[in-house]
PDB file of C-alpha atoms in Angstrom:
ATOM      1  CA  UNK A1354     -28.711  19.631 -13.220  1.00  0.00           C
ATOM      2  CA  UNK A1355     -26.448  16.920 -14.631  1.00  0.00           C
ATOM      3  CA  UNK A1356     -23.769  19.473 -15.456  1.00  0.00           C
ATOM      4  CA  UNK A1357     -23.897  20.785 -11.888  1.00  0.00           C
ATOM      5  CA  UNK A1358     -23.520  17.277 -10.511  1.00  0.00           C
ATOM      6  CA  UNK A1359     -20.470  16.586 -12.680  1.00  0.00           C
ATOM      7  CA  UNK A1360     -18.868  19.848 -11.614  1.00  0.00           C
ATOM      8  CA  UNK A1361     -19.674  19.124  -7.991  1.00  0.00           C
ATOM      9  CA  UNK A1362     -18.077  15.671  -8.208  1.00  0.00           C
ATOM     10  CA  UNK A1363     -14.951  17.086  -9.853  1.00  0.00           C
ATOM     11  CA  UNK A1364     -14.716  19.887  -7.281  1.00  0.00           C
ATOM     12  CA  UNK A1365     -14.802  17.336  -4.473  1.00  0.00           C
ATOM     13  CA  UNK A1366     -12.530  14.863  -6.233  1.00  0.00           C
ATOM     14  CA  UNK A1367      -9.632  17.153  -7.180  1.00  0.00           C
ATOM     15  CA  UNK A1368      -8.582  17.769  -3.538  1.00  0.00           C
ATOM     16  CA  UNK A1369      -8.755  14.022  -2.919  1.00  0.00           C
ATOM     17  CA  UNK A1370      -6.570  13.310  -5.945  1.00  0.00           C
ATOM     18  CA  UNK A1371      -4.098  15.922  -4.729  1.00  0.00           C
ATOM     19  CA  UNK A1372      -4.062  14.414  -1.235  1.00  0.00           C
ATOM     20  CA  UNK A1373      -3.548  10.876  -2.528  1.00  0.00           C
ATOM     21  CA  UNK A1374      -0.770  11.980  -4.884  1.00  0.00           C
ATOM     22  CA  UNK A1375       0.948  13.746  -2.002  1.00  0.00           C
ATOM     23  CA  UNK A1376       0.641  10.638   0.155  1.00  0.00           C
ATOM     24  CA  UNK A1377       2.085   8.575  -2.670  1.00  0.00           C
ATOM     25  CA  UNK A1378       5.128  10.815  -2.434  1.00  0.00           C
ATOM     26  CA  UNK A1379       5.773   9.201   0.962  1.00  0.00           C
ATOM     27  CA  UNK A1380       6.579   5.966  -0.851  1.00  0.00           C
ATOM     28  CA  UNK A1381       8.831   7.812  -3.290  1.00  0.00           C
ATOM     29  CA  UNK A1382      10.689   9.672  -0.550  1.00  0.00           C
ATOM     30  CA  UNK A1383      11.172   6.466   1.448  1.00  0.00           C
ATOM     31  CA  UNK A1384      12.730   4.799  -1.595  1.00  0.00           C
ATOM     32  CA  UNK A1385      14.914   7.840  -2.325  1.00  0.00           C
ATOM     33  CA  UNK A1386      16.239   8.009   1.240  1.00  0.00           C
ATOM     34  CA  UNK A1387      16.630   4.254   1.661  1.00  0.00           C
ATOM     35  CA  UNK A1388      18.338   4.049  -1.728  1.00  0.00           C
ATOM     36  CA  UNK A1389      21.157   6.066  -0.181  1.00  0.00           C
ATOM     37  CA  UNK A1390      21.422   3.531   2.637  1.00  0.00           C
ATOM     38  CA  UNK A1391      21.629   0.263   0.708  1.00  0.00           C
ATOM     39  CA  UNK A1392      19.955  -1.938  -1.870  1.00  0.00           C
ATOM     40  CA  UNK A1393      18.982  -4.239   0.988  1.00  0.00           C
ATOM     41  CA  UNK A1394      17.018  -1.437   2.665  1.00  0.00           C
ATOM     42  CA  UNK A1395      15.017  -0.701  -0.505  1.00  0.00           C
ATOM     43  CA  UNK A1396      14.324  -4.398  -1.008  1.00  0.00           C
ATOM     44  CA  UNK A1397      13.351  -4.981   2.624  1.00  0.00           C
ATOM     45  CA  UNK A1398      10.971  -2.012   2.648  1.00  0.00           C
ATOM     46  CA  UNK A1399       8.997  -3.787  -0.084  1.00  0.00           C
ATOM     47  CA  UNK A1400       8.310  -6.864   2.032  1.00  0.00           C
ATOM     48  CA  UNK A1401       7.943  -5.021   5.335  1.00  0.00           C
ATOM     49  CA  UNK A1402       5.816  -2.277   3.807  1.00  0.00           C
ATOM     50  CA  UNK A1403       3.388  -4.595   2.026  1.00  0.00           C
ATOM     51  CA  UNK A1404       3.140  -6.835   5.104  1.00  0.00           C
ATOM     52  CA  UNK A1405       2.089  -3.755   7.081  1.00  0.00           C
ATOM     53  CA  UNK A1406      -0.350  -2.671   4.359  1.00  0.00           C
ATOM     54  CA  UNK A1407      -1.899  -6.130   4.389  1.00  0.00           C
ATOM     55  CA  UNK A1408      -3.188  -5.353   7.886  1.00  0.00           C
ATOM     56  CA  UNK A1409      -3.626  -1.588   7.535  1.00  0.00           C
ATOM     57  CA  UNK A1410      -5.813  -1.948   4.447  1.00  0.00           C
ATOM     58  CA  UNK A1411      -8.242  -4.086   6.443  1.00  0.00           C
ATOM     59  CA  UNK A1412      -8.997  -0.932   8.401  1.00  0.00           C
ATOM     60  CA  UNK A1413      -9.223   1.038   5.173  1.00  0.00           C
ATOM     61  CA  UNK A1414     -11.653  -1.498   3.731  1.00  0.00           C
ATOM     62  CA  UNK A1415     -13.808  -1.410   6.852  1.00  0.00           C
ATOM     63  CA  UNK A1416     -13.872   2.420   6.872  1.00  0.00           C
ATOM     64  CA  UNK A1417     -15.726   2.445   3.544  1.00  0.00           C
ATOM     65  CA  UNK A1418     -18.854   1.246   5.387  1.00  0.00           C
ATOM     66  CA  UNK A1419     -19.014   3.946   8.107  1.00  0.00           C
ATOM     67  CA  UNK A1420     -18.016   6.536   5.500  1.00  0.00           C
ATOM     68  CA  UNK A1421     -21.035   5.739   3.321  1.00  0.00           C
ATOM     69  CA  UNK A1422     -23.338   5.547   6.350  1.00  0.00           C
ATOM     70  CA  UNK A1423     -22.049   8.866   7.731  1.00  0.00           C
ATOM     71  CA  UNK A1424     -22.530  10.483   4.320  1.00  0.00           C
ATOM     72  CA  UNK A1425     -26.124   9.215   4.270  1.00  0.00           C
ATOM     73  CA  UNK A1426     -26.968  10.559   7.722  1.00  0.00           C
ATOM     74  CA  UNK A1427     -25.118  13.825   7.131  1.00  0.00           C
ATOM     75  CA  UNK A1428     -27.118  14.329   3.940  1.00  0.00           C
ATOM     76  CA  UNK A1429     -30.310  13.758   5.906  1.00  0.00           C
ATOM     77  CA  UNK A1430     -29.300  16.475   8.361  1.00  0.00           C
ATOM     78  CA  UNK A1431     -28.550  14.196  11.324  1.00  0.00           C
ATOM     79  CA  UNK A1432     -25.182  15.398  12.704  1.00  0.00           C
ATOM     80  CA  UNK A1433     -25.416  13.524  16.016  1.00  0.00           C
ATOM     81  CA  UNK A1434     -26.195  10.225  14.283  1.00  0.00           C
ATOM     82  CA  UNK A1435     -23.220  10.900  12.008  1.00  0.00           C
ATOM     83  CA  UNK A1436     -21.034  11.380  15.088  1.00  0.00           C
ATOM     84  CA  UNK A1437     -22.427   8.208  16.653  1.00  0.00           C
ATOM     85  CA  UNK A1438     -21.430   6.218  13.568  1.00  0.00           C
ATOM     86  CA  UNK A1439     -17.944   7.749  13.743  1.00  0.00           C
ATOM     87  CA  UNK A1440     -17.429   6.817  17.398  1.00  0.00           C
ATOM     88  CA  UNK A1441     -18.697   3.286  16.777  1.00  0.00           C
ATOM     89  CA  UNK A1442     -16.229   2.926  13.908  1.00  0.00           C
ATOM     90  CA  UNK A1443     -13.435   3.790  16.347  1.00  0.00           C
ATOM     91  CA  UNK A1444     -14.534   0.900  18.565  1.00  0.00           C
ATOM     92  CA  UNK A1445     -14.355  -1.530  15.647  1.00  0.00           C
ATOM     93  CA  UNK A1446     -11.015  -0.204  14.412  1.00  0.00           C
ATOM     94  CA  UNK A1447      -9.625  -0.389  17.944  1.00  0.00           C
ATOM     95  CA  UNK A1448     -10.695  -4.016  18.232  1.00  0.00           C
ATOM     96  CA  UNK A1449      -9.169  -4.775  14.826  1.00  0.00           C
ATOM     97  CA  UNK A1450      -5.958  -3.085  15.965  1.00  0.00           C
ATOM     98  CA  UNK A1451      -5.742  -5.345  19.028  1.00  0.00           C
ATOM     99  CA  UNK A1452      -6.230  -8.426  16.841  1.00  0.00           C
ATOM    100  CA  UNK A1453      -3.449  -7.274  14.504  1.00  0.00           C
ATOM    101  CA  UNK A1454      -1.139  -6.636  17.458  1.00  0.00           C
ATOM    102  CA  UNK A1455      -1.765 -10.208  18.554  1.00  0.00           C
ATOM    103  CA  UNK A1456      -1.026 -11.577  15.091  1.00  0.00           C
ATOM    104  CA  UNK A1457       2.167  -9.500  14.840  1.00  0.00           C
ATOM    105  CA  UNK A1458       3.748 -11.674  17.539  1.00  0.00           C
ATOM    106  CA  UNK A1459       3.915 -14.425  14.918  1.00  0.00           C
ATOM    107  CA  UNK A1460       5.680 -12.148  12.399  1.00  0.00           C
ATOM    108  CA  UNK A1461       9.221 -13.412  13.192  1.00  0.00           C
ATOM    109  CA  UNK A1462       8.222 -17.012  12.474  1.00  0.00           C
ATOM    110  CA  UNK A1463       6.439 -15.995   9.268  1.00  0.00           C
ATOM    111  CA  UNK A1464       9.402 -13.992   7.951  1.00  0.00           C
ATOM    112  CA  UNK A1465      11.804 -16.794   8.898  1.00  0.00           C
ATOM    113  CA  UNK A1466       9.738 -19.249   6.873  1.00  0.00           C
ATOM    114  CA  UNK A1467       9.080 -17.068   3.805  1.00  0.00           C
ATOM    115  CA  UNK A1468      12.199 -14.918   3.320  1.00  0.00           C
ATOM    116  CA  UNK A1469      15.416 -16.559   2.160  1.00  0.00           C
ATOM    117  CA  UNK A1470      17.983 -13.762   2.493  1.00  0.00           C
ATOM    118  CA  UNK A1471      18.901 -13.206   6.161  1.00  0.00           C
ATOM    119  CA  UNK A1472      19.690  -9.498   5.731  1.00  0.00           C
ATOM    120  CA  UNK A1473      16.389  -8.786   3.972  1.00  0.00           C
ATOM    121  CA  UNK A1474      14.505 -10.920   6.488  1.00  0.00           C
ATOM    122  CA  UNK A1475      15.830  -9.050   9.517  1.00  0.00           C
ATOM    123  CA  UNK A1476      15.407  -5.611   7.944  1.00  0.00           C
ATOM    124  CA  UNK A1477      11.886  -6.241   6.627  1.00  0.00           C
ATOM    125  CA  UNK A1478      10.763  -7.683   9.965  1.00  0.00           C
ATOM    126  CA  UNK A1479      12.135  -4.662  11.835  1.00  0.00           C
ATOM    127  CA  UNK A1480      10.380  -2.297   9.414  1.00  0.00           C
ATOM    128  CA  UNK A1481       7.097  -4.186   9.758  1.00  0.00           C
ATOM    129  CA  UNK A1482       7.135  -4.257  13.561  1.00  0.00           C
ATOM    130  CA  UNK A1483       7.948  -0.561  13.908  1.00  0.00           C
ATOM    131  CA  UNK A1484       5.247   0.396  11.390  1.00  0.00           C
ATOM    132  CA  UNK A1485       2.743  -1.807  13.203  1.00  0.00           C
ATOM    133  CA  UNK A1486       3.534  -0.028  16.485  1.00  0.00           C
ATOM    134  CA  UNK A1487       1.973   3.137  15.015  1.00  0.00           C
ATOM    135  CA  UNK A1488      -1.106   1.325  13.677  1.00  0.00           C
ATOM    136  CA  UNK A1489      -3.539   2.987  16.156  1.00  0.00           C
ATOM    137  CA  UNK A1490      -2.662   6.387  14.688  1.00  0.00           C
ATOM    138  CA  UNK A1491      -2.988   5.038  11.140  1.00  0.00           C
ATOM    139  CA  UNK A1492      -6.470   3.722  11.944  1.00  0.00           C
ATOM    140  CA  UNK A1493      -7.464   6.990  13.610  1.00  0.00           C
ATOM    141  CA  UNK A1494      -6.305   8.803  10.457  1.00  0.00           C
ATOM    142  CA  UNK A1495      -8.432   6.457   8.346  1.00  0.00           C
ATOM    143  CA  UNK A1496     -11.514   7.079  10.513  1.00  0.00           C
ATOM    144  CA  UNK A1497     -11.063  10.855  10.446  1.00  0.00           C
ATOM    145  CA  UNK A1498     -10.516  10.863   6.677  1.00  0.00           C
ATOM    146  CA  UNK A1499     -13.743   8.894   6.273  1.00  0.00           C
ATOM    147  CA  UNK A1500     -15.558  11.492   8.390  1.00  0.00           C
ATOM    148  CA  UNK A1501     -14.221  14.431   6.390  1.00  0.00           C
ATOM    149  CA  UNK A1502     -15.098  12.774   3.079  1.00  0.00           C
ATOM    150  CA  UNK A1503     -18.593  11.947   4.351  1.00  0.00           C
ATOM    151  CA  UNK A1504     -19.133  15.560   5.439  1.00  0.00           C
ATOM    152  CA  UNK A1505     -17.742  16.919   2.134  1.00  0.00           C
ATOM    153  CA  UNK A1506     -14.646  18.534   3.658  1.00  0.00           C
ATOM    154  CA  UNK A1507     -12.196  17.107   1.156  1.00  0.00           C
ATOM    155  CA  UNK A1508     -10.049  20.247   0.885  1.00  0.00           C
ATOM    156  CA  UNK A1509      -8.673  19.529   4.345  1.00  0.00           C
ATOM    157  CA  UNK A1510      -7.274  16.234   3.047  1.00  0.00           C
ATOM    158  CA  UNK A1511      -4.928  18.102   0.702  1.00  0.00           C
ATOM    159  CA  UNK A1512      -3.545  20.153   3.591  1.00  0.00           C
ATOM    160  CA  UNK A1513      -3.212  17.099   5.821  1.00  0.00           C
ATOM    161  CA  UNK A1514      -1.405  15.132   3.124  1.00  0.00           C
ATOM    162  CA  UNK A1515       1.053  17.988   2.605  1.00  0.00           C
ATOM    163  CA  UNK A1516       1.739  17.975   6.359  1.00  0.00           C
ATOM    164  CA  UNK A1517       2.189  14.195   6.284  1.00  0.00           C
ATOM    165  CA  UNK A1518       4.691  14.321   3.423  1.00  0.00           C
ATOM    166  CA  UNK A1519       6.655  17.244   4.888  1.00  0.00           C
ATOM    167  CA  UNK A1520       6.862  15.605   8.319  1.00  0.00           C
ATOM    168  CA  UNK A1521       7.844  12.282   6.796  1.00  0.00           C
ATOM    169  CA  UNK A1522      10.626  13.855   4.712  1.00  0.00           C
ATOM    170  CA  UNK A1523      12.117  15.745   7.654  1.00  0.00           C
ATOM    171  CA  UNK A1524      12.108  12.779  10.014  1.00  0.00           C
ATOM    172  CA  UNK A1525      13.251  10.409   7.271  1.00  0.00           C
ATOM    173  CA  UNK A1526      16.406  12.472   6.880  1.00  0.00           C
ATOM    174  CA  UNK A1527      16.958  12.860  10.623  1.00  0.00           C
ATOM    175  CA  UNK A1528      16.273   9.255  11.625  1.00  0.00           C
ATOM    176  CA  UNK A1529      17.627   7.341   8.627  1.00  0.00           C
ATOM    177  CA  UNK A1530      20.982   9.135   8.434  1.00  0.00           C
ATOM    178  CA  UNK A1531      21.243  10.535  11.955  1.00  0.00           C
ATOM    179  CA  UNK A1532      21.739  14.170  12.935  1.00  0.00           C
ATOM    180  CA  UNK A1533      23.818  15.326  15.902  1.00  0.00           C
ATOM    181  CA  UNK A1534      23.070  13.149  18.942  1.00  0.00           C
ATOM    182  CA  UNK A1535      20.382  11.210  17.039  1.00  0.00           C
ATOM    183  CA  UNK A1536      21.905   7.957  15.715  1.00  0.00           C
ATOM    184  CA  UNK A1537      21.416   6.690  12.167  1.00  0.00           C
ATOM    185  CA  UNK A1538      18.621   4.106  12.293  1.00  0.00           C
ATOM    186  CA  UNK A1539      18.492   3.128   8.631  1.00  0.00           C
ATOM    187  CA  UNK A1540      15.320   1.298   7.604  1.00  0.00           C
ATOM    188  CA  UNK A1541      13.977   1.443  11.170  1.00  0.00           C
ATOM    189  CA  UNK A1542      14.244   5.232  10.935  1.00  0.00           C
ATOM    190  CA  UNK A1543      12.022   5.177   7.841  1.00  0.00           C
ATOM    191  CA  UNK A1544       9.372   3.188   9.714  1.00  0.00           C
ATOM    192  CA  UNK A1545       9.510   5.488  12.745  1.00  0.00           C
ATOM    193  CA  UNK A1546       9.337   8.571  10.495  1.00  0.00           C
ATOM    194  CA  UNK A1547       6.159   7.254   8.869  1.00  0.00           C
ATOM    195  CA  UNK A1548       4.618   6.735  12.305  1.00  0.00           C
ATOM    196  CA  UNK A1549       5.532  10.269  13.392  1.00  0.00           C
ATOM    197  CA  UNK A1550       4.006  11.633  10.170  1.00  0.00           C
ATOM    198  CA  UNK A1551       0.732   9.846  10.965  1.00  0.00           C
ATOM    199  CA  UNK A1552       0.745  11.275  14.493  1.00  0.00           C
ATOM    200  CA  UNK A1553       1.260  14.787  13.057  1.00  0.00           C
ATOM    201  CA  UNK A1554      -1.694  14.258  10.712  1.00  0.00           C
ATOM    202  CA  UNK A1555      -3.930  13.113  13.569  1.00  0.00           C
ATOM    203  CA  UNK A1556      -2.977  16.213  15.579  1.00  0.00           C
ATOM    204  CA  UNK A1557      -3.839  18.442  12.601  1.00  0.00           C
ATOM    205  CA  UNK A1558      -7.247  16.775  12.256  1.00  0.00           C
ATOM    206  CA  UNK A1559      -7.970  17.135  15.982  1.00  0.00           C
ATOM    207  CA  UNK A1560      -7.024  20.822  16.008  1.00  0.00           C
ATOM    208  CA  UNK A1561      -9.266  21.428  12.987  1.00  0.00           C
ATOM    209  CA  UNK A1562     -12.203  19.619  14.613  1.00  0.00           C
ATOM    210  CA  UNK A1563     -11.868  21.724  17.755  1.00  0.00           C
ATOM    211  CA  UNK A1564     -11.514  25.066  15.967  1.00  0.00           C
ATOM    212  CA  UNK A1565     -14.256  24.383  13.421  1.00  0.00           C
ATOM    213  CA  UNK A1566     -16.711  23.255  16.085  1.00  0.00           C
ATOM    214  CA  UNK A1567     -17.386  19.998  14.247  1.00  0.00           C
ATOM    215  CA  UNK A1568     -16.399  17.918  17.267  1.00  0.00           C
ATOM    216  CA  UNK A1569     -19.208  19.538  19.282  1.00  0.00           C
ATOM    217  CA  UNK A1570     -21.719  19.758  16.459  1.00  0.00           C
ATOM    218  CA  UNK A1571     -21.421  16.095  15.542  1.00  0.00           C
ATOM    219  CA  UNK A1572     -20.743  14.890  19.082  1.00  0.00           C
ATOM    220  CA  UNK A1573     -17.705  12.967  17.877  1.00  0.00           C
ATOM    221  CA  UNK A1574     -16.339  12.260  21.337  1.00  0.00           C
ATOM    222  CA  UNK A1575     -19.659  11.362  22.984  1.00  0.00           C
ATOM    223  CA  UNK A1576     -18.818   7.685  23.157  1.00  0.00           C
ATOM    224  CA  UNK A1577     -21.811   5.490  23.895  1.00  0.00           C
ATOM    225  CA  UNK A1578     -22.068   1.760  24.536  1.00  0.00           C
ATOM    226  CA  UNK A1579     -21.230  -0.768  21.830  1.00  0.00           C
ATOM    227  CA  UNK A1580     -24.060  -0.598  19.263  1.00  0.00           C
ATOM    228  CA  UNK A1581     -24.352  -4.217  18.139  1.00  0.00           C
ATOM    229  CA  UNK A1582     -26.989  -3.465  15.506  1.00  0.00           C
ATOM    230  CA  UNK A1583     -24.961  -0.698  13.879  1.00  0.00           C
ATOM    231  CA  UNK A1584     -21.731  -2.692  14.099  1.00  0.00           C
ATOM    232  CA  UNK A1585     -23.428  -5.612  12.374  1.00  0.00           C
ATOM    233  CA  UNK A1586     -24.608  -3.296   9.595  1.00  0.00           C
ATOM    234  CA  UNK A1587     -21.133  -1.809   9.134  1.00  0.00           C
ATOM    235  CA  UNK A1588     -19.441  -5.214   9.062  1.00  0.00           C
ATOM    236  CA  UNK A1589     -21.927  -6.520   6.492  1.00  0.00           C
ATOM    237  CA  UNK A1590     -21.320  -3.482   4.289  1.00  0.00           C
ATOM    238  CA  UNK A1591     -17.570  -3.385   4.759  1.00  0.00           C
ATOM    239  CA  UNK A1592     -16.645  -7.066   4.747  1.00  0.00           C
ATOM    240  CA  UNK A1593     -16.313  -7.402   0.983  1.00  0.00           C
ATOM    241  CA  UNK A1594     -14.105  -4.321   0.731  1.00  0.00           C
ATOM    242  CA  UNK A1595     -11.973  -5.703   3.551  1.00  0.00           C
ATOM    243  CA  UNK A1596     -11.724  -9.025   1.737  1.00  0.00           C
ATOM    244  CA  UNK A1597     -10.835  -7.273  -1.511  1.00  0.00           C
ATOM    245  CA  UNK A1598      -8.053  -5.256   0.118  1.00  0.00           C
ATOM    246  CA  UNK A1599      -6.744  -8.374   1.892  1.00  0.00           C
ATOM    247  CA  UNK A1600      -6.610 -10.339  -1.373  1.00  0.00           C
ATOM    248  CA  UNK A1601      -4.835  -7.515  -3.222  1.00  0.00           C
ATOM    249  CA  UNK A1602      -2.206  -7.011  -0.518  1.00  0.00           C
ATOM    250  CA  UNK A1603      -1.708 -10.747  -0.026  1.00  0.00           C
ATOM    251  CA  UNK A1604      -1.069 -11.087  -3.754  1.00  0.00           C
ATOM    252  CA  UNK A1605       1.526  -8.308  -3.623  1.00  0.00           C
ATOM    253  CA  UNK A1606       3.175  -9.810  -0.547  1.00  0.00           C
ATOM    254  CA  UNK A1607       3.449 -13.261  -2.131  1.00  0.00           C
ATOM    255  CA  UNK A1608       4.747 -11.672  -5.332  1.00  0.00           C
ATOM    256  CA  UNK A1609       7.517  -9.917  -3.396  1.00  0.00           C
ATOM    257  CA  UNK A1610       8.305 -13.153  -1.526  1.00  0.00           C
ATOM    258  CA  UNK A1611       8.770 -14.937  -4.846  1.00  0.00           C
ATOM    259  CA  UNK A1612      10.837 -12.080  -6.295  1.00  0.00           C
ATOM    260  CA  UNK A1613      13.022 -12.069  -3.168  1.00  0.00           C
ATOM    261  CA  UNK A1614      14.291 -15.513  -4.155  1.00  0.00           C
ATOM    262  CA  UNK A1615      15.674 -13.915  -7.346  1.00  0.00           C
ATOM    263  CA  UNK A1616      17.912 -11.574  -5.353  1.00  0.00           C
ATOM    264  CA  UNK A1617      18.032  -8.182  -3.662  1.00  0.00           C
ATOM    265  CA  UNK A1618      18.268  -6.198  -6.899  1.00  0.00           C
ATOM    266  CA  UNK A1619      15.138  -7.799  -8.371  1.00  0.00           C
ATOM    267  CA  UNK A1620      13.168  -7.087  -5.195  1.00  0.00           C
ATOM    268  CA  UNK A1621      14.377  -3.487  -5.000  1.00  0.00           C
ATOM    269  CA  UNK A1622      13.428  -2.835  -8.640  1.00  0.00           C
ATOM    270  CA  UNK A1623      10.005  -4.437  -8.109  1.00  0.00           C
ATOM    271  CA  UNK A1624       9.401  -2.126  -5.158  1.00  0.00           C
ATOM    272  CA  UNK A1625      10.139   0.944  -7.274  1.00  0.00           C
ATOM    273  CA  UNK A1626       7.927  -0.262 -10.143  1.00  0.00           C
ATOM    274  CA  UNK A1627       5.025  -0.990  -7.792  1.00  0.00           C
ATOM    275  CA  UNK A1628       5.229   2.497  -6.315  1.00  0.00           C
ATOM    276  CA  UNK A1629       5.083   4.059  -9.788  1.00  0.00           C
ATOM    277  CA  UNK A1630       2.253   1.761 -10.883  1.00  0.00           C
ATOM    278  CA  UNK A1631      -0.013   3.003  -8.077  1.00  0.00           C
ATOM    279  CA  UNK A1632      -0.787   6.274  -9.908  1.00  0.00           C
ATOM    280  CA  UNK A1633      -3.759   4.934 -11.973  1.00  0.00           C
ATOM    281  CA  UNK A1634      -5.217   3.432  -8.782  1.00  0.00           C
ATOM    282  CA  UNK A1635      -5.032   6.847  -7.098  1.00  0.00           C
ATOM    283  CA  UNK A1636      -7.185   8.469  -9.790  1.00  0.00           C
ATOM    284  CA  UNK A1637      -9.793   5.698  -9.768  1.00  0.00           C
ATOM    285  CA  UNK A1638      -9.955   5.544  -5.983  1.00  0.00           C
ATOM    286  CA  UNK A1639     -10.466   9.306  -5.626  1.00  0.00           C
ATOM    287  CA  UNK A1640     -13.462   9.330  -7.983  1.00  0.00           C
ATOM    288  CA  UNK A1641     -14.903   6.148  -6.450  1.00  0.00           C
ATOM    289  CA  UNK A1642     -14.638   7.492  -2.889  1.00  0.00           C
ATOM    290  CA  UNK A1643     -16.305  10.780  -3.881  1.00  0.00           C
ATOM    291  CA  UNK A1644     -19.187   9.109  -5.709  1.00  0.00           C
ATOM    292  CA  UNK A1645     -19.582   6.601  -2.867  1.00  0.00           C
TER     293      UNK A1645
END
């Protein structure tokens, strides 16, 4: 029995590892493309990217709670309750998205205060604001990924991540450097490309849900009234993960702010090193999410 459990965990985890590795390639491709633009672009993507992740990972941290609750109800054979939890998580993520949009209006003042180099400040702020514009799709991706993990459909995540990376690479090239009538947007193009990649992933998930019948079986789009009791349970379970993600990303953001005062080259190198250093986290997170 124990051997079966280990094999089952590995079988579920390997697709998740593959999907996370593929998604990590987005960071690599962004650096590769932006490296051909300028050192400033690579450096600015560090600050702008981590500032975006500081908010995006709040949604990721929250999604751990509905994911575990959906897995519990799915294991009990309650598909409609599983779908109810999913739809309620969309309410919470939507509310969080509105709060983040409100906070983003103060981004110019924050970057002006924290970032010394004017070129890096303007570029990182532009990257952050354009990435934040696509936050609803990022949160929808997070919610759908949580659903697929909870219902043990992890193989789909590998396919979706491949689509995300491919879409991101194509639009990175087109929007960063410009093709034909499309102007070269530089670092803004990288941010827009990431948003388009997230939209493509959401569309893939929605098509799969429709064709597989899961949307009907689980009643994913049968939105009911705000369930205060369930929302309270999810917040209680997810708050510490949200706090953990916020602390981690805040630490990285402050680190990059301090490094920025050493110069563009130091910040650009730090961005590359951080991207490479994420690999051990990918392996640990994949196993933790599967076991959870």
